[in-house]
C-alpha positions as protocol buffer text, in pm:
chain_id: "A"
residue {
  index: 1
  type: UNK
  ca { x: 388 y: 759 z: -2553 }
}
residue {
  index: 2
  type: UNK
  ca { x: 554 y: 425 z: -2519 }
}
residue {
  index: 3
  type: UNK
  ca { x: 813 y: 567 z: -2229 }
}
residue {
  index: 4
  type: UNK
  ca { x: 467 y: 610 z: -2036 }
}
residue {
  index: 5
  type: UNK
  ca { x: 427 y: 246 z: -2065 }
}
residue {
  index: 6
  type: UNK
  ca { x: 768 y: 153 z: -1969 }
}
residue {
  index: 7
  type: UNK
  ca { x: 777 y: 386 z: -1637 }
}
residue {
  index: 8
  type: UNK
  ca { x: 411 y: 203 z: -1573 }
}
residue {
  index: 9
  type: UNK
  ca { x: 608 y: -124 z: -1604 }
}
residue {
  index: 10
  type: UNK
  ca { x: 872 y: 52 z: -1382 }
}
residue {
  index: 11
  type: UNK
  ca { x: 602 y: 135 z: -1080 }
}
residue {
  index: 12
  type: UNK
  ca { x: 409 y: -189 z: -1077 }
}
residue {
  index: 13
  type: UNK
  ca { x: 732 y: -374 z: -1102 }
}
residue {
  index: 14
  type: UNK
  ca { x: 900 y: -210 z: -797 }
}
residue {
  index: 15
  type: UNK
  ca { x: 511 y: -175 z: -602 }
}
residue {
  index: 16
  type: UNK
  ca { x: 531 y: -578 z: -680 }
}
residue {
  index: 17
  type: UNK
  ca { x: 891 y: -583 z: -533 }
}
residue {
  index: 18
  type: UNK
  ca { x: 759 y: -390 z: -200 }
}
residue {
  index: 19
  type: UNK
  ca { x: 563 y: -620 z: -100 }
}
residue {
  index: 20
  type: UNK
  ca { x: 782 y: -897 z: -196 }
}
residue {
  index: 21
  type: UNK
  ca { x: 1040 y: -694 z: 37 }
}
residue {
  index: 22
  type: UNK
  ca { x: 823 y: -648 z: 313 }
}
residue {
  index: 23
  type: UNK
  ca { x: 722 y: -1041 z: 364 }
}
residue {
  index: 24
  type: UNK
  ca { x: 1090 y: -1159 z: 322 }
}
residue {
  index: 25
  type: UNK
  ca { x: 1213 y: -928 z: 560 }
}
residue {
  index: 26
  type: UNK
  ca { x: 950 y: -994 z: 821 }
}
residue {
  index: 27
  type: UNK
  ca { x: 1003 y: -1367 z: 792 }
}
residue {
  index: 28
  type: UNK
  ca { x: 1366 y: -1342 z: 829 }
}
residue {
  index: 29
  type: UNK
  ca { x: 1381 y: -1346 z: 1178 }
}
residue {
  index: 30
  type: UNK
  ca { x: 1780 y: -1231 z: 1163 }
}
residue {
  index: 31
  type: UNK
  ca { x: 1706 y: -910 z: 983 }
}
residue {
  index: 32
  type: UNK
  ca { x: 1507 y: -746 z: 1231 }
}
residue {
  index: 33
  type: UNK
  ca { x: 1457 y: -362 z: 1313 }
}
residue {
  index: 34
  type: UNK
  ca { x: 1207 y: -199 z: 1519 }
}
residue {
  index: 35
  type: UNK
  ca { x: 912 y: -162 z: 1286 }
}
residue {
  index: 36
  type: UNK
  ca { x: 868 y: 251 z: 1350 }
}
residue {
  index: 37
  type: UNK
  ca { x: 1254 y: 342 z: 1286 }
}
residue {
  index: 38
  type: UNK
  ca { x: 1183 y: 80 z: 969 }
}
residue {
  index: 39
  type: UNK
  ca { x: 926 y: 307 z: 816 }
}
residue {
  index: 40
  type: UNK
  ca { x: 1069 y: 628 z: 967 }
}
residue {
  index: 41
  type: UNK
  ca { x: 1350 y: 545 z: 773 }
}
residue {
  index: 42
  type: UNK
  ca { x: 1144 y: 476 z: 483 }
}
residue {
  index: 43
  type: UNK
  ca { x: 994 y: 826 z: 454 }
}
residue {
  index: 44
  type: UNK
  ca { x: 1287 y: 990 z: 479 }
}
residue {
  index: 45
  type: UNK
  ca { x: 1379 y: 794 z: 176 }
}
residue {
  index: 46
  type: UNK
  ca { x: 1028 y: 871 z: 40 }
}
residue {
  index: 47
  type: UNK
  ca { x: 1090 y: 1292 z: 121 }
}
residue {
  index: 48
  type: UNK
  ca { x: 1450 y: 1227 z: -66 }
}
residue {
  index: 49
  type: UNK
  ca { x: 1295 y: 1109 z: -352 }
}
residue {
  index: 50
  type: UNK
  ca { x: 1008 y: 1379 z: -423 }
}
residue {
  index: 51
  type: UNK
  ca { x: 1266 y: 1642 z: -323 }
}
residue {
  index: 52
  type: UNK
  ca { x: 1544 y: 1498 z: -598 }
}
residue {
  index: 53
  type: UNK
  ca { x: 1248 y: 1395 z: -865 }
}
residue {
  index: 54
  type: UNK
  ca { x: 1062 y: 1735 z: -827 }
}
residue {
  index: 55
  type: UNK
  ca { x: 1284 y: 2010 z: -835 }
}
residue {
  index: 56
  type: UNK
  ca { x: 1338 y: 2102 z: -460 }
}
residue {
  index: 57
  type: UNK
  ca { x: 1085 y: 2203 z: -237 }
}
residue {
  index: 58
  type: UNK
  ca { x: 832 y: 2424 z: -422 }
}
residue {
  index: 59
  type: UNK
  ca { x: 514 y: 2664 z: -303 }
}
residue {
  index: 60
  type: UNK
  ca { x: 315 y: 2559 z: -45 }
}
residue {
  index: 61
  type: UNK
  ca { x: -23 y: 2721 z: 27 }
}
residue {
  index: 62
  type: UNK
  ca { x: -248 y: 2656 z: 336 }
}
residue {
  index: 63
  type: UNK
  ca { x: -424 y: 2415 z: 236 }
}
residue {
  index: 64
  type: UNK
  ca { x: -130 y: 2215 z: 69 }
}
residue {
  index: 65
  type: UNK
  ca { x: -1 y: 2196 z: 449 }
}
residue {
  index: 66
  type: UNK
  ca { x: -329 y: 2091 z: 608 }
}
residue {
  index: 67
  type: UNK
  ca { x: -381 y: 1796 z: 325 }
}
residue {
  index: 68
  type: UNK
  ca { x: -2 y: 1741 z: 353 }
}
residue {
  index: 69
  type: UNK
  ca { x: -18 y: 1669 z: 747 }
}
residue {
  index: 70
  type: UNK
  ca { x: -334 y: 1488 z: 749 }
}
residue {
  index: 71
  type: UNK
  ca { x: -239 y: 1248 z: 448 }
}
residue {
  index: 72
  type: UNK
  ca { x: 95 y: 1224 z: 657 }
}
residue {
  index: 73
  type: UNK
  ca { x: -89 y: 1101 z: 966 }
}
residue {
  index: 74
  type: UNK
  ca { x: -279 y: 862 z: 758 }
}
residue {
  index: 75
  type: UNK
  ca { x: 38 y: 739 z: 586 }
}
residue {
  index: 76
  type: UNK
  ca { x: 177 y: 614 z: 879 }
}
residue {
  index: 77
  type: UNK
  ca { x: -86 y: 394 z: 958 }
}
residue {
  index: 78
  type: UNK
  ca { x: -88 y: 243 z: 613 }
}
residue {
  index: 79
  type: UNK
  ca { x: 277 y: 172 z: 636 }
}
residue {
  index: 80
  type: UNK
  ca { x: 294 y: 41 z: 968 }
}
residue {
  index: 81
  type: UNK
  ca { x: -45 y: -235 z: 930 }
}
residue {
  index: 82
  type: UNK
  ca { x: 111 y: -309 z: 555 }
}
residue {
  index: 83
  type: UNK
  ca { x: 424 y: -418 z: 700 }
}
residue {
  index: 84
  type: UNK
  ca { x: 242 y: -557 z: 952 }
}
residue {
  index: 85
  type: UNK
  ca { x: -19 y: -726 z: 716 }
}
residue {
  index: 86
  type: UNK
  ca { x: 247 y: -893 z: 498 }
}
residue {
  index: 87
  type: UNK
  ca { x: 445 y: -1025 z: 759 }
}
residue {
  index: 88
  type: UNK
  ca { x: 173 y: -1203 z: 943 }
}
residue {
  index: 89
  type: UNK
  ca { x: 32 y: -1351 z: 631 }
}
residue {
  index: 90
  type: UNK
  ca { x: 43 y: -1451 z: 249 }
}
residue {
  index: 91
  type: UNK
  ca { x: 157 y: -1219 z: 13 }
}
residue {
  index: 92
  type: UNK
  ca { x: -129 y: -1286 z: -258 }
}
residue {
  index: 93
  type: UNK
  ca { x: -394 y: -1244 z: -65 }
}
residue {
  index: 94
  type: UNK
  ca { x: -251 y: -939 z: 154 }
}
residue {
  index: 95
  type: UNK
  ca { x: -185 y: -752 z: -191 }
}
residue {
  index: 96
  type: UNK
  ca { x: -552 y: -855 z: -293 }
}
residue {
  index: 97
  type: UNK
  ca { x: -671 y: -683 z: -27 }
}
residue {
  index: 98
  type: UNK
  ca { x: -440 y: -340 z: -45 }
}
residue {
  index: 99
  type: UNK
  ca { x: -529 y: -346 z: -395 }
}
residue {
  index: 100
  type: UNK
  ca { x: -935 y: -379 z: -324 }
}
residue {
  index: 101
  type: UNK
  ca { x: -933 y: -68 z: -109 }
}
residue {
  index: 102
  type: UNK
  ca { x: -985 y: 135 z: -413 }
}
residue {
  index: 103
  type: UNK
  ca { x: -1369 y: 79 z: -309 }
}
residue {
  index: 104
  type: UNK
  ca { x: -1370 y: 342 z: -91 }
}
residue {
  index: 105
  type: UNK
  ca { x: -1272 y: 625 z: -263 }
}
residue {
  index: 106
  type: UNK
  ca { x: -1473 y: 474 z: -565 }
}
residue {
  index: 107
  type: UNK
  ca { x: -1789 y: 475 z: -307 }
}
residue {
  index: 108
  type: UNK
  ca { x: -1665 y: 814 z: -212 }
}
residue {
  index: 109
  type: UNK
  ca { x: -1684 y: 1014 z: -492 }
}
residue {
  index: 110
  type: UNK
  ca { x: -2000 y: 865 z: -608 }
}
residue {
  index: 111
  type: UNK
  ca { x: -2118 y: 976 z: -273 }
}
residue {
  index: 112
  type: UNK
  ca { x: -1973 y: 1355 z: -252 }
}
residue {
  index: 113
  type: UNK
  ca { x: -1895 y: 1371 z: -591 }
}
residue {
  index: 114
  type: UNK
  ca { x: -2176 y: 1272 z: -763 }
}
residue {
  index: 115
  type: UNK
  ca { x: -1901 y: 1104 z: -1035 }
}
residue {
  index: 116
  type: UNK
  ca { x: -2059 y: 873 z: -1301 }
}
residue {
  index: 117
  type: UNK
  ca { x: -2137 y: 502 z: -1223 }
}
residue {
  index: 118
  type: UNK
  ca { x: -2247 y: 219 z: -1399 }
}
residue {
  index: 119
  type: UNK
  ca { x: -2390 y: -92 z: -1345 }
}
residue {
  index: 120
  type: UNK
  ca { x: -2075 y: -321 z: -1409 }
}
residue {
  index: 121
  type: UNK
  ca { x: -1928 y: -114 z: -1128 }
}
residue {
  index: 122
  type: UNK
  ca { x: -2160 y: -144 z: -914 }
}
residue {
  index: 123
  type: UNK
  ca { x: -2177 y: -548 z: -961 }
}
residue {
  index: 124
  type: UNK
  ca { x: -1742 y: -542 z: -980 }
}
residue {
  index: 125
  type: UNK
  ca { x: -1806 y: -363 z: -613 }
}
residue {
  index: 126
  type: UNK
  ca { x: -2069 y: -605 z: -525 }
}
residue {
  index: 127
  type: UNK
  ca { x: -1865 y: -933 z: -640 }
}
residue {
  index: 128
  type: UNK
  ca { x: -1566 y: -824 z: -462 }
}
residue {
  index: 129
  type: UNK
  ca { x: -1664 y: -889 z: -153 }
}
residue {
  index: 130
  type: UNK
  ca { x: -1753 y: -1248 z: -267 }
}
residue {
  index: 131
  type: UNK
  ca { x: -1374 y: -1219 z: -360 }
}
residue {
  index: 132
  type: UNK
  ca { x: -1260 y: -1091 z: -48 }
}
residue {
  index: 133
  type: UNK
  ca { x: -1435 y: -1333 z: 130 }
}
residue {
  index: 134
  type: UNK
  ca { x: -1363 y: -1655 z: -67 }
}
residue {
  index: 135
  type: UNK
  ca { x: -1006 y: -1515 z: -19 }
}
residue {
  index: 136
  type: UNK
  ca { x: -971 y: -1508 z: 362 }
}
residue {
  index: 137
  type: UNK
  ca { x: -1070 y: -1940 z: 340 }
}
residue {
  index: 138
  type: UNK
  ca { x: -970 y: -2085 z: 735 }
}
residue {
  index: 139
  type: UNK
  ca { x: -961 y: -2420 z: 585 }
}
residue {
  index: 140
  type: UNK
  ca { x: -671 y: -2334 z: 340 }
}
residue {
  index: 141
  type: UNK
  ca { x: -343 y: -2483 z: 402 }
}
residue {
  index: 142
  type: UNK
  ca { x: -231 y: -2106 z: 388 }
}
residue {
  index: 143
  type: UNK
  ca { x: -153 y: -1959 z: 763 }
}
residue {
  index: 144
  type: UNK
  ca { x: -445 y: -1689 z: 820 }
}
residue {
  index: 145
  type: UNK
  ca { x: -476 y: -1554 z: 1159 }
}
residue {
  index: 146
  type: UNK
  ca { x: -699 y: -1333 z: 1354 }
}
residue {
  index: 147
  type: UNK
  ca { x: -386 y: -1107 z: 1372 }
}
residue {
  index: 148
  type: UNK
  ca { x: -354 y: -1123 z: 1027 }
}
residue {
  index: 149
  type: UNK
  ca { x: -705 y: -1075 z: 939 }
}
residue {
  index: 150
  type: UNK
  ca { x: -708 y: -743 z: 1221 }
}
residue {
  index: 151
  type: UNK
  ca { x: -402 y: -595 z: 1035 }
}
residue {
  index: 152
  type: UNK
  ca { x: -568 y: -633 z: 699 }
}
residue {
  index: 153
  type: UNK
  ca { x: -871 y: -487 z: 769 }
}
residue {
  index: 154
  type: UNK
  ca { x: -669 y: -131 z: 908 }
}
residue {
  index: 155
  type: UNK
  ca { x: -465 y: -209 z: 611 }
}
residue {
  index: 156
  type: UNK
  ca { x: -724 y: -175 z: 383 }
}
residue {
  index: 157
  type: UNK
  ca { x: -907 y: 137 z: 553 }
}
residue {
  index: 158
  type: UNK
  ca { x: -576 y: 300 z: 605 }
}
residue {
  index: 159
  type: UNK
  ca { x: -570 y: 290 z: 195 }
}
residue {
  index: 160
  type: UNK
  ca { x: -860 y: 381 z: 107 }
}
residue {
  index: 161
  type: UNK
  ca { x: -840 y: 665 z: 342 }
}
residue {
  index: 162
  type: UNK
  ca { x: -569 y: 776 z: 144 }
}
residue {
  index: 163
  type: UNK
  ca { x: -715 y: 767 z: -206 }
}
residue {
  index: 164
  type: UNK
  ca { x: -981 y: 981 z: -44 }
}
residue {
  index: 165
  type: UNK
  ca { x: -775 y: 1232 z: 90 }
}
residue {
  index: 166
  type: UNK
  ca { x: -608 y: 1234 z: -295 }
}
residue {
  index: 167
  type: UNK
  ca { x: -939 y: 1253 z: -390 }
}
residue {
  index: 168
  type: UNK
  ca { x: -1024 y: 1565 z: -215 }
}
residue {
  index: 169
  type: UNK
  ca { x: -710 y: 1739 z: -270 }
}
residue {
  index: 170
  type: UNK
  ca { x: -734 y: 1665 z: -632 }
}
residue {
  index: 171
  type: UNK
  ca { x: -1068 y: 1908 z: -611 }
}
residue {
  index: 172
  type: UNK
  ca { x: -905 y: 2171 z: -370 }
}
residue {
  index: 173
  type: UNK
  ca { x: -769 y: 2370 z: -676 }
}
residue {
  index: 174
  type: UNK
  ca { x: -406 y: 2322 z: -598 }
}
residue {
  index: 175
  type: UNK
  ca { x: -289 y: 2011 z: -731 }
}
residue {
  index: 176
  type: UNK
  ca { x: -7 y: 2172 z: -917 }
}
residue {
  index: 177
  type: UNK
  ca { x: 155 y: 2185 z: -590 }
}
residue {
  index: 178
  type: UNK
  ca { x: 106 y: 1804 z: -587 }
}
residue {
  index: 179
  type: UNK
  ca { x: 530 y: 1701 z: -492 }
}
residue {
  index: 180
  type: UNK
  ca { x: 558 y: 1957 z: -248 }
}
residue {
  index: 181
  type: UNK
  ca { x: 241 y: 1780 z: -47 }
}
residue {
  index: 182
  type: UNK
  ca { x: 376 y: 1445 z: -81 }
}
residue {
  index: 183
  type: UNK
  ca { x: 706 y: 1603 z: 21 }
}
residue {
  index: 184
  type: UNK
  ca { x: 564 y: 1711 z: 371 }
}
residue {
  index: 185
  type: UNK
  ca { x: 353 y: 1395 z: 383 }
}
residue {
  index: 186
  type: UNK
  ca { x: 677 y: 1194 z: 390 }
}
residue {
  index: 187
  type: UNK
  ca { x: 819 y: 1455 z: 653 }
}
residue {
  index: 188
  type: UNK
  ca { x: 537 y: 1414 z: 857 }
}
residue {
  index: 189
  type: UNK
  ca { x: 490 y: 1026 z: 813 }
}
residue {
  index: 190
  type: UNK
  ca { x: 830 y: 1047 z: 933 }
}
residue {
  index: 191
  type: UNK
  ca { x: 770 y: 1277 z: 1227 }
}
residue {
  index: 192
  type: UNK
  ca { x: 510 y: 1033 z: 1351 }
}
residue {
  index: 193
  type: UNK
  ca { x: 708 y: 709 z: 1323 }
}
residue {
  index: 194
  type: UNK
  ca { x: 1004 y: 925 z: 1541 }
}
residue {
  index: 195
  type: UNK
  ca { x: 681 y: 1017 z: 1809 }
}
residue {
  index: 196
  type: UNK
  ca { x: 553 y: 657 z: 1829 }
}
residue {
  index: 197
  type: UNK
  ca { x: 903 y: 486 z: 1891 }
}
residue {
  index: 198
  type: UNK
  ca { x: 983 y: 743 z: 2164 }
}
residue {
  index: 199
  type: UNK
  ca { x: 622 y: 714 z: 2328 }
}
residue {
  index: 200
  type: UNK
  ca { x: 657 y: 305 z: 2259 }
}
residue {
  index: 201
  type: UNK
  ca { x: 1005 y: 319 z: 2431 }
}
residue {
  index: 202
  type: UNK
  ca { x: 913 y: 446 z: 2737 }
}
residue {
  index: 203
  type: UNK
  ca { x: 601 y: 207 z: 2771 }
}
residue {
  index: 204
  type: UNK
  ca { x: 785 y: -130 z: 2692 }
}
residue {
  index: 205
  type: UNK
  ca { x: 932 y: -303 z: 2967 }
}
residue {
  index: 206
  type: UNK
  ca { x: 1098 y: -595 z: 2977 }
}
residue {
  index: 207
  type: UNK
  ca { x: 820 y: -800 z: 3029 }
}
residue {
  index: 208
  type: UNK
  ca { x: 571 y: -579 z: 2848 }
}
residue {
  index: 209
  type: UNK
  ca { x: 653 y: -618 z: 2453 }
}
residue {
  index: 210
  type: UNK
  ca { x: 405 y: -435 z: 2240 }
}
residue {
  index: 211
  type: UNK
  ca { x: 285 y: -652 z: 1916 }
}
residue {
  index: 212
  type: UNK
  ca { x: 469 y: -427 z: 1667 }
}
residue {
  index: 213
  type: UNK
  ca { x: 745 y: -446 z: 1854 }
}
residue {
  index: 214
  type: UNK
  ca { x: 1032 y: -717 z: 1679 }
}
residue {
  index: 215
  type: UNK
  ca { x: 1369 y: -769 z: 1913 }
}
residue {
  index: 216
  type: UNK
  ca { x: 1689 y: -599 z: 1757 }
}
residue {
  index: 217
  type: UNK
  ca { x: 1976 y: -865 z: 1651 }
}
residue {
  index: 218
  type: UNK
  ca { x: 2266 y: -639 z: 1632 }
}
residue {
  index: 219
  type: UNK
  ca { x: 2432 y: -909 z: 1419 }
}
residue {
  index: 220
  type: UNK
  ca { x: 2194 y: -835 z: 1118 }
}
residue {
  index: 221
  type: UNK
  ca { x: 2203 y: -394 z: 1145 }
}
residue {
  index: 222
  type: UNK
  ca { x: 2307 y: -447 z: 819 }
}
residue {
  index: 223
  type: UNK
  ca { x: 2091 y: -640 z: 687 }
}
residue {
  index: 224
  type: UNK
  ca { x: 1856 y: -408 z: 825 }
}
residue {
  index: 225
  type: UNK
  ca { x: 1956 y: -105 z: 669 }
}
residue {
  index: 226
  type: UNK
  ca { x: 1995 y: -291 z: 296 }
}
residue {
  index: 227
  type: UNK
  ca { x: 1609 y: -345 z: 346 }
}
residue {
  index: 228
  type: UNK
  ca { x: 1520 y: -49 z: 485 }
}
residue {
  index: 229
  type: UNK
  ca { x: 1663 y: 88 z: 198 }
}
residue {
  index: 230
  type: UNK
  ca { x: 1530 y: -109 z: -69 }
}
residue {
  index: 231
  type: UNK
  ca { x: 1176 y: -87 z: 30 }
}
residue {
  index: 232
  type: UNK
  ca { x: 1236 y: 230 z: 51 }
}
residue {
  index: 233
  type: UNK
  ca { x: 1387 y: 322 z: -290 }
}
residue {
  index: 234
  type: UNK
  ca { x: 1110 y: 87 z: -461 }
}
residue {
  index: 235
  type: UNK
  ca { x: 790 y: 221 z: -281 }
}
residue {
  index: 236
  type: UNK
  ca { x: 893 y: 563 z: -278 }
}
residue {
  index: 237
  type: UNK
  ca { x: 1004 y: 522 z: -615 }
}
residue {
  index: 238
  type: UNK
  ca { x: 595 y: 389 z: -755 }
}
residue {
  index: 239
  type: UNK
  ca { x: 482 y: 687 z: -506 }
}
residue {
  index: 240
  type: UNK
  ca { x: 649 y: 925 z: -729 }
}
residue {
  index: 241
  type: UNK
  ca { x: 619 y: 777 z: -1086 }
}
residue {
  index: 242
  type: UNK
  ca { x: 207 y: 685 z: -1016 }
}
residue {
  index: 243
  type: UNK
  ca { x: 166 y: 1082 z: -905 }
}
residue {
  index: 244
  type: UNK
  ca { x: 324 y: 1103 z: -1270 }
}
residue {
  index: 245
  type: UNK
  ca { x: 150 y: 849 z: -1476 }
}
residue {
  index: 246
  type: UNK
  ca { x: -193 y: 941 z: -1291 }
}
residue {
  index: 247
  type: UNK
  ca { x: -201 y: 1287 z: -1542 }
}
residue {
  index: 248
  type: UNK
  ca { x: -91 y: 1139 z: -1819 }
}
residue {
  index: 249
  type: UNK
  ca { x: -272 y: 741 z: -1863 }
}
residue {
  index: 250
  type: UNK
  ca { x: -649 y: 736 z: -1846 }
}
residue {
  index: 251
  type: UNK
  ca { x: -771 y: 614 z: -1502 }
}
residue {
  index: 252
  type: UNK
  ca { x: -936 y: 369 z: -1661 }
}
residue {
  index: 253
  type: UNK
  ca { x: -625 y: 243 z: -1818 }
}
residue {
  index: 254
  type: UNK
  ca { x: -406 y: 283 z: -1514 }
}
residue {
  index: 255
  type: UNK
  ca { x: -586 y: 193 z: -1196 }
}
residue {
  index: 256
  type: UNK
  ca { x: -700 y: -173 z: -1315 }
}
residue {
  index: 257
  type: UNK
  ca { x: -392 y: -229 z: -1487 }
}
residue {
  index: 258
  type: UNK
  ca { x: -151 y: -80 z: -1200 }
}
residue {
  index: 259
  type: UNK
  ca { x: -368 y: -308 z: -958 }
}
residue {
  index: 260
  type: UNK
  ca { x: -429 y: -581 z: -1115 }
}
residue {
  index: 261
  type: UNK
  ca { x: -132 y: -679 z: -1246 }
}
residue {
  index: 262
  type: UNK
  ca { x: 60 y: -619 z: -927 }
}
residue {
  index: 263
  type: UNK
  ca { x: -186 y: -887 z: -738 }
}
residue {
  index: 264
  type: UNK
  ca { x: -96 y: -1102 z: -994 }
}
residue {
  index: 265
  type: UNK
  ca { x: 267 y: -1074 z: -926 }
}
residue {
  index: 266
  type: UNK
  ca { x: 227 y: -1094 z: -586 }
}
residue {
  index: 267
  type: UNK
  ca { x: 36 y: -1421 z: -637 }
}
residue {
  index: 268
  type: UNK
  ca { x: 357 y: -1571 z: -853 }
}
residue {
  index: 269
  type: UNK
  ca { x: 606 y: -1461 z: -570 }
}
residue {
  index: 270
  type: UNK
  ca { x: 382 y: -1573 z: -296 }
}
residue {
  index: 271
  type: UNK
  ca { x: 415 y: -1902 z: -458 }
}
residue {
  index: 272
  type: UNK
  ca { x: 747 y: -1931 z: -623 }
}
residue {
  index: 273
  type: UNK
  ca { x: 937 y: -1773 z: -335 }
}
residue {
  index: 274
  type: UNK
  ca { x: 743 y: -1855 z: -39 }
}
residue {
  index: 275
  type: UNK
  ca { x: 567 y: -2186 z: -157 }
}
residue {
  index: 276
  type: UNK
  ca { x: 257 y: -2052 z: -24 }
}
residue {
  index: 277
  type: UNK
  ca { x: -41 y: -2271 z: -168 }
}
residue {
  index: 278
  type: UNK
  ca { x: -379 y: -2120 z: -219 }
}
residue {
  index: 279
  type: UNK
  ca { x: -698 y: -2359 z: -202 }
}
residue {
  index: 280
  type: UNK
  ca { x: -943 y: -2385 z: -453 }
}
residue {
  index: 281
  type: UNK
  ca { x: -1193 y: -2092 z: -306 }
}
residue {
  index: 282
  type: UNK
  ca { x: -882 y: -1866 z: -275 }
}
residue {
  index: 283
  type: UNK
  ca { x: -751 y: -1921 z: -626 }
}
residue {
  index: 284
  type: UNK
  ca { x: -1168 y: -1783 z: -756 }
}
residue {
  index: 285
  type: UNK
  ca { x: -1135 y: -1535 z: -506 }
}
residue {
  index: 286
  type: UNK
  ca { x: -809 y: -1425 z: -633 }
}
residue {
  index: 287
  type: UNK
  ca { x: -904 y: -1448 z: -1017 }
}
residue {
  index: 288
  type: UNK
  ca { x: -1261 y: -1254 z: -921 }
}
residue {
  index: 289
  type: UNK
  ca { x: -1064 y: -1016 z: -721 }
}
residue {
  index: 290
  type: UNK
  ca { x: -903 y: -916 z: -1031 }
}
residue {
  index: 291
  type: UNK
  ca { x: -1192 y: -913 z: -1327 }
}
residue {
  index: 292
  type: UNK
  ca { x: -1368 y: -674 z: -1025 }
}
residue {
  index: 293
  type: UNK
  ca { x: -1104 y: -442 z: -1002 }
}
residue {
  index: 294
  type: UNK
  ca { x: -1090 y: -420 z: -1389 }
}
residue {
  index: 295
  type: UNK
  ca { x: -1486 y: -357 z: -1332 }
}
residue {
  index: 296
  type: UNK
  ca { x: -1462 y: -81 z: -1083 }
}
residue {
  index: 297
  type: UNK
  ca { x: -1198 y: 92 z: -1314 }
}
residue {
  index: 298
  type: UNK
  ca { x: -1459 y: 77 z: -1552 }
}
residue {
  index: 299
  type: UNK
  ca { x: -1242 y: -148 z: -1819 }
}
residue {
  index: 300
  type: UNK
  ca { x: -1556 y: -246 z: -2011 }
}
residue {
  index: 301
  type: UNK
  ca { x: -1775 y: 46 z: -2033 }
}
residue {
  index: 302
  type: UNK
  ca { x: -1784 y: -46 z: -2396 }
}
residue {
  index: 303
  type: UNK
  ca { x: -2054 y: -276 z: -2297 }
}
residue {
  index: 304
  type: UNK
  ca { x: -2277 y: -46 z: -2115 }
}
């Protein structure tokens, strides 16, 4: 029982260490790579992983390769706008916001699923959009942007997209087959991010530089590719232990716990390592942020 602890230390530590990875190398302006071979990259790592950690490439049935592709797609998007989210803005208050998206596939199977809800969930989803709100302050010494805020906002949908699409596959009947669908998710994640650079290539001109496009300093390729590689390693590597932990922690003891304390890492790096300083409506926002999440996972049903 205790090792289960241990690997959930293991996958918020290197989830925390993502997004620590992901600001750093976006506000190193030496170590720059075009952001789609970045997370191409990156899901090759992720396809490397599930292929090593599962056993190979196991059975695949129909509708194992439809959720695969689709969650894929979806993927992509949530890698591109997190990278894009974290580089653009604070770490806390990006991770806050990543980490908050598990409203939508909360909202989702109440909806379609008729699950059980109670009323401290429903006022933890209430609250935290107070949270979210008190969060995003303009008058904070913090830099927020509308960029920022744009990125966040896809961010955020792009995630909670995916915990639907988990959601849903989760009630298909074929979960056992569980690797081999994140296994062509990576592939196809990968297959996109390949697409987009060749369709962005032949659009940019010299005058006529996408936003997601960052100029290549040859000088720091390998700075580059130690990144690349270490964002890979550690998000692919809390991919693959969470699809683990997920069937054998209670949700209600993993999803608060998983999220909250990897916001409140994020908020100790943000401010240790990149001196960011919260105001005095962010700091509430932050610490309701995270008694909501514990809400939503339903940490005190013993007082309903």
């Amino acid at each position: 029982m205790y090792i289960n602890y241990l690997l959930l230390a293991a996958s918020i530590a290197c989830a925390a260490l993502n997004n620590v990875f992901l600001h750093l190398y976006n506000n190193k302006k030496n170590y720059t790579c075009n952001i789609f071979a970045f997370n191409a990259i990156v899901s090759l790592i992720w396809a490397l992983i599930f292929i090593i950690v599962g056993g190979g490439f196991g059975q695949a049935s129909n509708t194992t390769i439809v959720f695969g592709v689709i969650y894929g797609v979806i993927i992509a998007l949530f890698l591109i706008f997190k990278m894009a989210a974290l580089g653009s803005g604070p770490v806390s208050i990006t991770s806050l916001i990543g980490c908050c998206s598990l409203i939508v596939p909360t909202l989702f199977g109440l909806v379609f699923y008729r699950e059980a809800v109670n009323y401290l969930q429903i006022i933890g989803l209430v609250v935290l959009f107070v949270a979210l709100y008190l969060c995003v302050d303009p008058k904070s010494n913090m830099k927020i942007s509308k960029k920022w805020i744009i990125f966040c906002i896809i961010f955020f949908l792009c995630a909670g997209a995916s915990g639907v699409i988990l959601k849903m596959y989760n009630n298909t009947g074929f979960s056992a087959e569980m690797n081999t669908m994140m296994i062509i998710t990576a592939l196809t994640a990968m297959v996109s991010f390949v697409i987009i650079y060749i369709i962005n290539g032949l659009l940019r001109t010299k005058n006529n530089k996408t936003f997601l496009m960052i100029e290549k300093n040859n000088n720091a390729f390998l700075w580059s590719i130690l990144f690349i590689i270490l964002c890979g390693l550690v998000s692919g590597g809390y991919q693959r232990l969470n699809m683990y932990l997920t069937g054998v922690l209670p949700s209600i003891l993993f999803f608060p716990t998983f999220n909250g304390v990897v916001i409140f890492l994020s908020c100790v790096s943000g401010v240790v390592l990149f001196k960011e300083k919260l105001s005095v409506k962010q700091i509430i926002g932050l610490i309701l942020g995270v008694v909501c999440i514990m809400l939503v996972g339903n940490v005190f049903s013993f007082l309903v």
